[in-house]
PDB file of C-alpha atoms in Angstrom:
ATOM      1  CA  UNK P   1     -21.298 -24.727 -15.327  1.00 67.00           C
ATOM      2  CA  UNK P   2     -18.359 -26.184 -16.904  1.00 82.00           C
ATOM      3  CA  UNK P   3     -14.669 -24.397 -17.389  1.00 84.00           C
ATOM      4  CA  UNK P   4     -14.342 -23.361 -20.585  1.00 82.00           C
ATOM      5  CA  UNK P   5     -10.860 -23.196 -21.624  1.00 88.00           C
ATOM      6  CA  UNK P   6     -11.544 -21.275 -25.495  1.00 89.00           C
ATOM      7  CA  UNK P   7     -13.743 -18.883 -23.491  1.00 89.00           C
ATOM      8  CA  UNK P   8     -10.986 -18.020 -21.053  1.00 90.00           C
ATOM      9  CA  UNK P   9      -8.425 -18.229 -23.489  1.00 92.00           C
ATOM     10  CA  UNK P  10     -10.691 -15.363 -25.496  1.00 92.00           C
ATOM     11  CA  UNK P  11     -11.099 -13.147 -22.011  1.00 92.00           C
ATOM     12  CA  UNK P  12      -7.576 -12.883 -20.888  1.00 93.00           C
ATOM     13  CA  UNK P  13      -6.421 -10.255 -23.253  1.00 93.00           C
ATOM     14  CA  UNK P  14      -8.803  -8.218 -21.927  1.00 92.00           C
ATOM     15  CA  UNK P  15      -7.915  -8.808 -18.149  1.00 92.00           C
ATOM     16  CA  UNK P  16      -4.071  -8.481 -19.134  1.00 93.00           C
ATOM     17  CA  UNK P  17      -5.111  -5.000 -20.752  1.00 93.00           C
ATOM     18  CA  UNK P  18      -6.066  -3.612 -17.767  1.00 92.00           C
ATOM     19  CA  UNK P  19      -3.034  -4.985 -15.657  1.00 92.00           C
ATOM     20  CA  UNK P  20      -1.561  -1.567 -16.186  1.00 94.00           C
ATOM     21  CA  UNK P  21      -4.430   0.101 -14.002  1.00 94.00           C
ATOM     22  CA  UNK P  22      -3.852  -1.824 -11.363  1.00 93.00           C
ATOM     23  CA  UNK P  23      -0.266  -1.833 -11.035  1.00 93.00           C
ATOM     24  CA  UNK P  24      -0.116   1.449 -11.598  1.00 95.00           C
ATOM     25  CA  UNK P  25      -2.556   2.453  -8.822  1.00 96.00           C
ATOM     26  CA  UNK P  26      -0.511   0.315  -6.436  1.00 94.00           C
ATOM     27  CA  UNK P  27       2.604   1.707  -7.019  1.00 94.00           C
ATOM     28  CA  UNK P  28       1.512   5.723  -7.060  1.00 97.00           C
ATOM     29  CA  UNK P  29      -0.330   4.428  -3.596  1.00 96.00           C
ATOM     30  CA  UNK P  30       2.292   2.902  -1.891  1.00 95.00           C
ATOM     31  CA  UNK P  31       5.217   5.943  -3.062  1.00 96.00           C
ATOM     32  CA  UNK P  32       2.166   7.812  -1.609  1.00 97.00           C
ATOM     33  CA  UNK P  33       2.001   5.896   1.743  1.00 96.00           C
ATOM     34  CA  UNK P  34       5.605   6.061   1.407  1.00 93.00           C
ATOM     35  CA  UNK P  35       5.789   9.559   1.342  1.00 95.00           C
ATOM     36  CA  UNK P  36       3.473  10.607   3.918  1.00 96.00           C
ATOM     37  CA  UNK P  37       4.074   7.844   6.611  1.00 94.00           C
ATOM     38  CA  UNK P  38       7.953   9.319   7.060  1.00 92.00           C
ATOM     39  CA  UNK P  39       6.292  12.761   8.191  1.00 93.00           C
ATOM     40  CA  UNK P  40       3.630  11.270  10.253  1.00 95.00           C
ATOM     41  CA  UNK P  41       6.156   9.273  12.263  1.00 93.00           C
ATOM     42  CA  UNK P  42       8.501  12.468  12.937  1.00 91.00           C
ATOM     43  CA  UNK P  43       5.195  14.473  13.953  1.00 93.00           C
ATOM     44  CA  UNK P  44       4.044  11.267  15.976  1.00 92.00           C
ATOM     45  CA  UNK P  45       7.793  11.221  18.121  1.00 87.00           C
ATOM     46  CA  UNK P  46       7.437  15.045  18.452  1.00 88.00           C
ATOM     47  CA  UNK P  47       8.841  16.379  21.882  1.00 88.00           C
ATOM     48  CA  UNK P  48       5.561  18.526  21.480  1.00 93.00           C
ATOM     49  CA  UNK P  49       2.696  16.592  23.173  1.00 92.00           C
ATOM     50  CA  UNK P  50      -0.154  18.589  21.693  1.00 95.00           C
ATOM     51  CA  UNK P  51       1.439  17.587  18.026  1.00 94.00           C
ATOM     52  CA  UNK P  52       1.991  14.213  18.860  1.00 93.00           C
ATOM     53  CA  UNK P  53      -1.177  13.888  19.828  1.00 95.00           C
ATOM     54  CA  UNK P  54      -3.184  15.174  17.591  1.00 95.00           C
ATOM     55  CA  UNK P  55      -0.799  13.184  15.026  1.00 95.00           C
ATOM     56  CA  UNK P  56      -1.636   9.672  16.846  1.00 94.00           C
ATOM     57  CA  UNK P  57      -5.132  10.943  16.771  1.00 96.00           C
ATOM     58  CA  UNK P  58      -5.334  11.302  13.185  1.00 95.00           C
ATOM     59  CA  UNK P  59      -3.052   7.938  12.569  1.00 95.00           C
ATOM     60  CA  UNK P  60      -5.766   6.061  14.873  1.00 95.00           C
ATOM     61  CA  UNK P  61      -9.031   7.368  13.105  1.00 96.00           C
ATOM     62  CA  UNK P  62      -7.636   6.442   9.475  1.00 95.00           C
ATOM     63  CA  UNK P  63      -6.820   3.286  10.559  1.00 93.00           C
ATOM     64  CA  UNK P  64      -9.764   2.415  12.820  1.00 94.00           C
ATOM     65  CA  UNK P  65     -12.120   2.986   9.550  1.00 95.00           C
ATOM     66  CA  UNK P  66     -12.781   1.043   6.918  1.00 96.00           C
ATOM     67  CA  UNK P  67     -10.641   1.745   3.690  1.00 95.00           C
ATOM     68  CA  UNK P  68     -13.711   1.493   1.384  1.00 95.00           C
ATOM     69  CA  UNK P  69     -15.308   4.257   3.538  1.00 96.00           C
ATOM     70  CA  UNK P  70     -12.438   6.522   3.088  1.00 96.00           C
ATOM     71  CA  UNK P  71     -12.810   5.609  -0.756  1.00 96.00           C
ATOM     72  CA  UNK P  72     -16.784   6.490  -0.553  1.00 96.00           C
ATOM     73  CA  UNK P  73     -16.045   9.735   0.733  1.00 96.00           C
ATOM     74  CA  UNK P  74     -13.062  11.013  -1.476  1.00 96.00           C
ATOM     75  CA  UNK P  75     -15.266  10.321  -4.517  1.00 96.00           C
ATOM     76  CA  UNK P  76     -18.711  10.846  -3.556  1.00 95.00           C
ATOM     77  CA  UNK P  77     -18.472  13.216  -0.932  1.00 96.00           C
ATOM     78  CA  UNK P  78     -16.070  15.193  -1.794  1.00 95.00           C
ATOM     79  CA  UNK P  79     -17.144  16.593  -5.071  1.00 95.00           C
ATOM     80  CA  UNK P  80     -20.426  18.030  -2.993  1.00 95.00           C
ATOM     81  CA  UNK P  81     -18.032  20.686  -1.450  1.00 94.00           C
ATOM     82  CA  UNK P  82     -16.555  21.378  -5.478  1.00 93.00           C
ATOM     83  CA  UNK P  83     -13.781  18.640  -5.037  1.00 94.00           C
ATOM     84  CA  UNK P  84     -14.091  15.908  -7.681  1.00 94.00           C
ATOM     85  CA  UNK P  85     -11.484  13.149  -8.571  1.00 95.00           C
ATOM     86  CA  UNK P  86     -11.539  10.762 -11.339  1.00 95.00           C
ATOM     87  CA  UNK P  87     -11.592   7.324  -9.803  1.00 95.00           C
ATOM     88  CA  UNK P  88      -7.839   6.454 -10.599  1.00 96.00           C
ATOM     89  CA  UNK P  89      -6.598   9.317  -8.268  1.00 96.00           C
ATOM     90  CA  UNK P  90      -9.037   8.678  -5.874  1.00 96.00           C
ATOM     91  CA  UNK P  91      -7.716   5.148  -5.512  1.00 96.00           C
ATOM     92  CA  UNK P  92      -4.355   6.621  -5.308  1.00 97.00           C
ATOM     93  CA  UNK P  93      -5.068   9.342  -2.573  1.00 97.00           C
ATOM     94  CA  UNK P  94      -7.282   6.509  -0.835  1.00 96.00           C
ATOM     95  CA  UNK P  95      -4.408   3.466  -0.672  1.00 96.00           C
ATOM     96  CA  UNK P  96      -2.216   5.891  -0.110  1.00 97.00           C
ATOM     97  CA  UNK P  97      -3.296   8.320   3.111  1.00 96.00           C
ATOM     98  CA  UNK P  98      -4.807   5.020   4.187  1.00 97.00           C
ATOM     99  CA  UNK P  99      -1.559   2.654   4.574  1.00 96.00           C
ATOM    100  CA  UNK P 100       0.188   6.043   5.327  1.00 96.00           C
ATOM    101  CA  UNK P 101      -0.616   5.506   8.985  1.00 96.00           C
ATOM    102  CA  UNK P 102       0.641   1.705   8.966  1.00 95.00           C
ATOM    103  CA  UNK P 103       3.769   3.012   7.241  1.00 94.00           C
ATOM    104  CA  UNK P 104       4.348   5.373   9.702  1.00 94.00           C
ATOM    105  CA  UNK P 105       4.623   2.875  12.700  1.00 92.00           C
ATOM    106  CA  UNK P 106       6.645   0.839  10.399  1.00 91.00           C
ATOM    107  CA  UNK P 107       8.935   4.087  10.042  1.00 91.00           C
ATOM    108  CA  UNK P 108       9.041   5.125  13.882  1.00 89.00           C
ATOM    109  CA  UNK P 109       9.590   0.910  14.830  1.00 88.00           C
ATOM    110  CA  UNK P 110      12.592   1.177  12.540  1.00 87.00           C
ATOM    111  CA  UNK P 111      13.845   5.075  14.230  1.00 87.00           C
ATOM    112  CA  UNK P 112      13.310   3.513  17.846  1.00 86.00           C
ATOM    113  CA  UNK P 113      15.312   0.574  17.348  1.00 83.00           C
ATOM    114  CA  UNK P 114      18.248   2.932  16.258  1.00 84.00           C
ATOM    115  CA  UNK P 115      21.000   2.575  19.495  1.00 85.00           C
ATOM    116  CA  UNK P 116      21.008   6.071  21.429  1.00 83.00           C
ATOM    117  CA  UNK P 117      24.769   5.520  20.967  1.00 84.00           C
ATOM    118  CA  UNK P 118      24.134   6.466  17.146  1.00 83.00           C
ATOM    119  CA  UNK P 119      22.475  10.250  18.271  1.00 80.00           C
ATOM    120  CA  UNK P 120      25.463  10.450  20.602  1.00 82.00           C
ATOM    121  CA  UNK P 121      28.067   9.852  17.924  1.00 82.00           C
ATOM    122  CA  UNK P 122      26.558  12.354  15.612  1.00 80.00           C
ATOM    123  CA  UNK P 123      26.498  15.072  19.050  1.00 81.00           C
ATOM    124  CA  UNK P 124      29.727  14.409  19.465  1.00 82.00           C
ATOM    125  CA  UNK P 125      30.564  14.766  15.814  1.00 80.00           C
ATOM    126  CA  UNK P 126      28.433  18.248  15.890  1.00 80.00           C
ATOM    127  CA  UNK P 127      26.390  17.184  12.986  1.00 79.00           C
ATOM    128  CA  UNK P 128      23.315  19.364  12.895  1.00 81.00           C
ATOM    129  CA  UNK P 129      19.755  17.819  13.297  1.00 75.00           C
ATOM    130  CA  UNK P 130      19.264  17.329   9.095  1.00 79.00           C
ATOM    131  CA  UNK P 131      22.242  15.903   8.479  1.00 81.00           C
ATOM    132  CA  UNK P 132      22.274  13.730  11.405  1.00 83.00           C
ATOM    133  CA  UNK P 133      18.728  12.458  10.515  1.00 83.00           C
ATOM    134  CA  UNK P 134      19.797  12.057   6.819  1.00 81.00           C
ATOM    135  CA  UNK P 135      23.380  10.761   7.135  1.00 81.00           C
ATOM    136  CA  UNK P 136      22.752   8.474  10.146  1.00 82.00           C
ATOM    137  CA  UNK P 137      19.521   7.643  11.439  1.00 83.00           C
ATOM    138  CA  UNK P 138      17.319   7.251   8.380  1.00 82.00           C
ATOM    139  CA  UNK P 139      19.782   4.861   6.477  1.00 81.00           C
ATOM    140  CA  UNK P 140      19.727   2.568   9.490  1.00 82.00           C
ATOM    141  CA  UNK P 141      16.174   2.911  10.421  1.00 83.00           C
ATOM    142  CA  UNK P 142      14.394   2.140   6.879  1.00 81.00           C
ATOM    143  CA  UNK P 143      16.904  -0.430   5.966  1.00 79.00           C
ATOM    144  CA  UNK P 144      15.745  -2.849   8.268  1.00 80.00           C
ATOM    145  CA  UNK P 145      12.325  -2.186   7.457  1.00 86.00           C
ATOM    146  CA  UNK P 146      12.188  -2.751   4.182  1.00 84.00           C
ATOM    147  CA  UNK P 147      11.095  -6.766   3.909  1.00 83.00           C
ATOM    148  CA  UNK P 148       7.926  -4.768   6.422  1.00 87.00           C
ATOM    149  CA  UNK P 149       7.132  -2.112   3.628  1.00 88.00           C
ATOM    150  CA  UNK P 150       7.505  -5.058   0.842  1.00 86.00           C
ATOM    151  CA  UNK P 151       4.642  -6.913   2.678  1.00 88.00           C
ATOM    152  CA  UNK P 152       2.412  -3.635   2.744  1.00 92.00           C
ATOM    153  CA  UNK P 153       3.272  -2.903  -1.134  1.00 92.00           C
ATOM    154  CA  UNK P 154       1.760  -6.611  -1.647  1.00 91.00           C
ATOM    155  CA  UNK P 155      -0.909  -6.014   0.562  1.00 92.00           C
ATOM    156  CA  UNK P 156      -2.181  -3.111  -1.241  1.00 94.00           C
ATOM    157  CA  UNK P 157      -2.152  -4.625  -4.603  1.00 93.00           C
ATOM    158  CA  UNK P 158      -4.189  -7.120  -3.127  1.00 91.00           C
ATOM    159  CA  UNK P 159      -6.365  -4.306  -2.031  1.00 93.00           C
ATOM    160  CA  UNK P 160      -7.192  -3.260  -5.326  1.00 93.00           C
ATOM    161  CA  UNK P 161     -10.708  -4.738  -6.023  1.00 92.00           C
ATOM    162  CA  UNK P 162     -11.738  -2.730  -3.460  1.00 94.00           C
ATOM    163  CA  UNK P 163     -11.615   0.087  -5.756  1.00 94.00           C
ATOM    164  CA  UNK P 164     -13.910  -1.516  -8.204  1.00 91.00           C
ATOM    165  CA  UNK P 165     -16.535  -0.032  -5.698  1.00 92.00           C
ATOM    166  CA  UNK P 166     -15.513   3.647  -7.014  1.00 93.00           C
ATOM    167  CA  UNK P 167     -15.555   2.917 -10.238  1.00 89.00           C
ATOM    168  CA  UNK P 168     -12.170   2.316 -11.514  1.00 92.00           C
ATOM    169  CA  UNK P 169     -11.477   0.103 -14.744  1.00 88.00           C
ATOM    170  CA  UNK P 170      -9.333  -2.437 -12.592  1.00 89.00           C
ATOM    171  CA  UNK P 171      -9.027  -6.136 -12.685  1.00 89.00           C
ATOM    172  CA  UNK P 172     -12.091  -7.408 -10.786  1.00 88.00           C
ATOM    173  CA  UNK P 173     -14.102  -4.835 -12.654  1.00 89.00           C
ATOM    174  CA  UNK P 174     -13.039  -5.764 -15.631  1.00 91.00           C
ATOM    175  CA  UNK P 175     -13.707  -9.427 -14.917  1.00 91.00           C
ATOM    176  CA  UNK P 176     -17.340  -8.256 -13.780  1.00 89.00           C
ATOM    177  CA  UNK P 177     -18.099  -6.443 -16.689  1.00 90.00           C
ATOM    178  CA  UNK P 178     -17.329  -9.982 -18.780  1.00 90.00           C
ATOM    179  CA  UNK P 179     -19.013 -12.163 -16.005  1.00 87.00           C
ATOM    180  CA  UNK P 180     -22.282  -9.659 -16.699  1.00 86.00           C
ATOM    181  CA  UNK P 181     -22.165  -9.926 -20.555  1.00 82.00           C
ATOM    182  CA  UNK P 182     -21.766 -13.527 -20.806  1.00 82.00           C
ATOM    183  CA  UNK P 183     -23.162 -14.883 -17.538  1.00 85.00           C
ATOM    184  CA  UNK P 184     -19.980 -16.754 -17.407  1.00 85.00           C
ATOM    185  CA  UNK P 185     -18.099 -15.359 -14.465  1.00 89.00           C
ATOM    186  CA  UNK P 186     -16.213 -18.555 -13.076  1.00 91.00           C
ATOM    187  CA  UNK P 187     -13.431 -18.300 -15.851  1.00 91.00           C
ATOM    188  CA  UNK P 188     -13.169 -14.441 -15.113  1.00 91.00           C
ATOM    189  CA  UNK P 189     -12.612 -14.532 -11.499  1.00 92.00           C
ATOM    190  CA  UNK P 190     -10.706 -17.035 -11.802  1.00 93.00           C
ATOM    191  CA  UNK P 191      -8.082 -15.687 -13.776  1.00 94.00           C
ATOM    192  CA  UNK P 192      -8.200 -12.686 -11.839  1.00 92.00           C
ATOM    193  CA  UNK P 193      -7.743 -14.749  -9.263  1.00 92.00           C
ATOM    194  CA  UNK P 194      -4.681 -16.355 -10.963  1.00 93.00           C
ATOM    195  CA  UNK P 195      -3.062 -13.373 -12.384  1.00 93.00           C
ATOM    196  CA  UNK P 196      -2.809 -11.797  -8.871  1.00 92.00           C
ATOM    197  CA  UNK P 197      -1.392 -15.139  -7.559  1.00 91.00           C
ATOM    198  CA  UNK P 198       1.675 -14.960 -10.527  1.00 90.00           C
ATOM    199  CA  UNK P 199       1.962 -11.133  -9.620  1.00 88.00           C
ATOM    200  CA  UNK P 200       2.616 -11.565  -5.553  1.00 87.00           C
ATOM    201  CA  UNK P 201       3.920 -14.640  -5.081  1.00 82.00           C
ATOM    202  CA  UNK P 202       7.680 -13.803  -6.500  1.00 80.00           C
ATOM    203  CA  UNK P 203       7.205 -10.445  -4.604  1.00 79.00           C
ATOM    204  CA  UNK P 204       6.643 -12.458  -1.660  1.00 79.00           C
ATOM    205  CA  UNK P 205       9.577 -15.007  -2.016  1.00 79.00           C
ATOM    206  CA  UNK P 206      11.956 -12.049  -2.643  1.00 77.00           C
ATOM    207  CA  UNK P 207      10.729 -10.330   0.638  1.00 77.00           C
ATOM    208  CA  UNK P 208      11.101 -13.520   2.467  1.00 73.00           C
ATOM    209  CA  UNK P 209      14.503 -13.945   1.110  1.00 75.00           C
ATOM    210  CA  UNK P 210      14.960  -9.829   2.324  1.00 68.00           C
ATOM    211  CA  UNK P 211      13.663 -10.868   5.717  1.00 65.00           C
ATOM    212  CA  UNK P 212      16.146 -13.386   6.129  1.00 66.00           C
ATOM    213  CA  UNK P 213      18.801 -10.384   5.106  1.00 66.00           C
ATOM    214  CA  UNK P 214      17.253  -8.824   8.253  1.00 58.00           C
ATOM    215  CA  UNK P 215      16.393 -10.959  10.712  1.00 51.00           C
ATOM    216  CA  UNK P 216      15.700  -8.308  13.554  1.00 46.00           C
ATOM    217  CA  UNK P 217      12.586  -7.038  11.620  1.00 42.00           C
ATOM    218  CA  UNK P 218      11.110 -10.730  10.651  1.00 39.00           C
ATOM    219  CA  UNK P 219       7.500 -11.275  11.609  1.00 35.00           C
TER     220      UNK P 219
END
């Protein structure tokens, strides 16, 4: 089958239309991960061994299965116990609780490799445990980290046709859904293919460019 250039020319409106969708599930999943991961990783240092433990517990069972498991049973499972999700939320919750537990390590990597000196300064300056935490430990600890959450964000986004599996109007659904009423699917997947190409690769220059901002958290 030969590439059709009028043919894909006619298609990418309609792959472009749903951009949105996917963008938009990417971002609300990563603020997600974002959200939750910063918790985790406080629970997970805990001076309390039966929290920490059941923390690292839950961070190794999320990320020991497989994220289109997780997806399976937020949408089909859960509406059997009166629970039901439309698929965009799902692949919110589902990106999002997933890299959650990556994000976390990233987060309590980033705490660790504050100096001890730093908690001694803020002792000595009788800050309180919030403000200490807010003031001078979280600024240092994410700010290094960064360039690592930048390469998760792209990650996920190239997650996304994963969620096609659940139903969601996203790009490589979309792109099926053309493929299966014209029988042509090479120019389809192939822009898909392309469009997620123009989307990460400047996200991935700038986070190189971040990495080399901060070189103790490179690689």
């Amino acid at each position: 089958m030969k590439w059709d250039w009028h043919y894909a020319y006619t298609i990418l409106p309609d792959l472009v239309k749903v951009l949105p969708i996917t963008i938009g599930v990417t971002l609300l999943g990563f603020l997600t991960a974002c959200i939750v991961g910063l918790p985790l990783a406080l629970a997970r240092r805990s001076r309390n061994k039966v929290v920490s433990q059941i923390t690292q517990a839950g961070i190794e069972f999320v990320r020991c299965t497989p994220l289109l498991v997780q997806l399976f049973v937020l949408f089909y499972v859960l509406p059997l116990y009166g629970v039901a999700l439309s698929p965009f939320v799902t692949g919110v919750l589902g990106l999002g609780v997933h890299y959650s537990t990556y994000m976390s390590e990233v987060y309590r990597s980033g705490i660790e490799a504050v100096p001890k000196g730093q908690w001694e300064a803020a002792k000595a300056l009788n800050l309180n445990g919030r403000r200490t935490w807010i003031a001078i430990i979280l600024p240092q600890a994410i700010t290094p980290i960064i360039p690592v959450m930048g390469n998760y964000l792209i990650t996920m986004f190239k997650e996304t046709p994963i969620l096609s599996a659940i139903t969601l109007v996203e790009l490589l659904q979309t792109a099926k859904s053309i493929g299966s009423g014209s029988f042509r699917y090479i120019e389809a997947f192939t822009l898909v293919g392309l469009l997620f190409l123009l989307l990460s690769y400047p996200s991935s220059l700038l986070i190189k460019n971040m990495e080399k901002r901060f070189p103790t958290m490179k690689g």
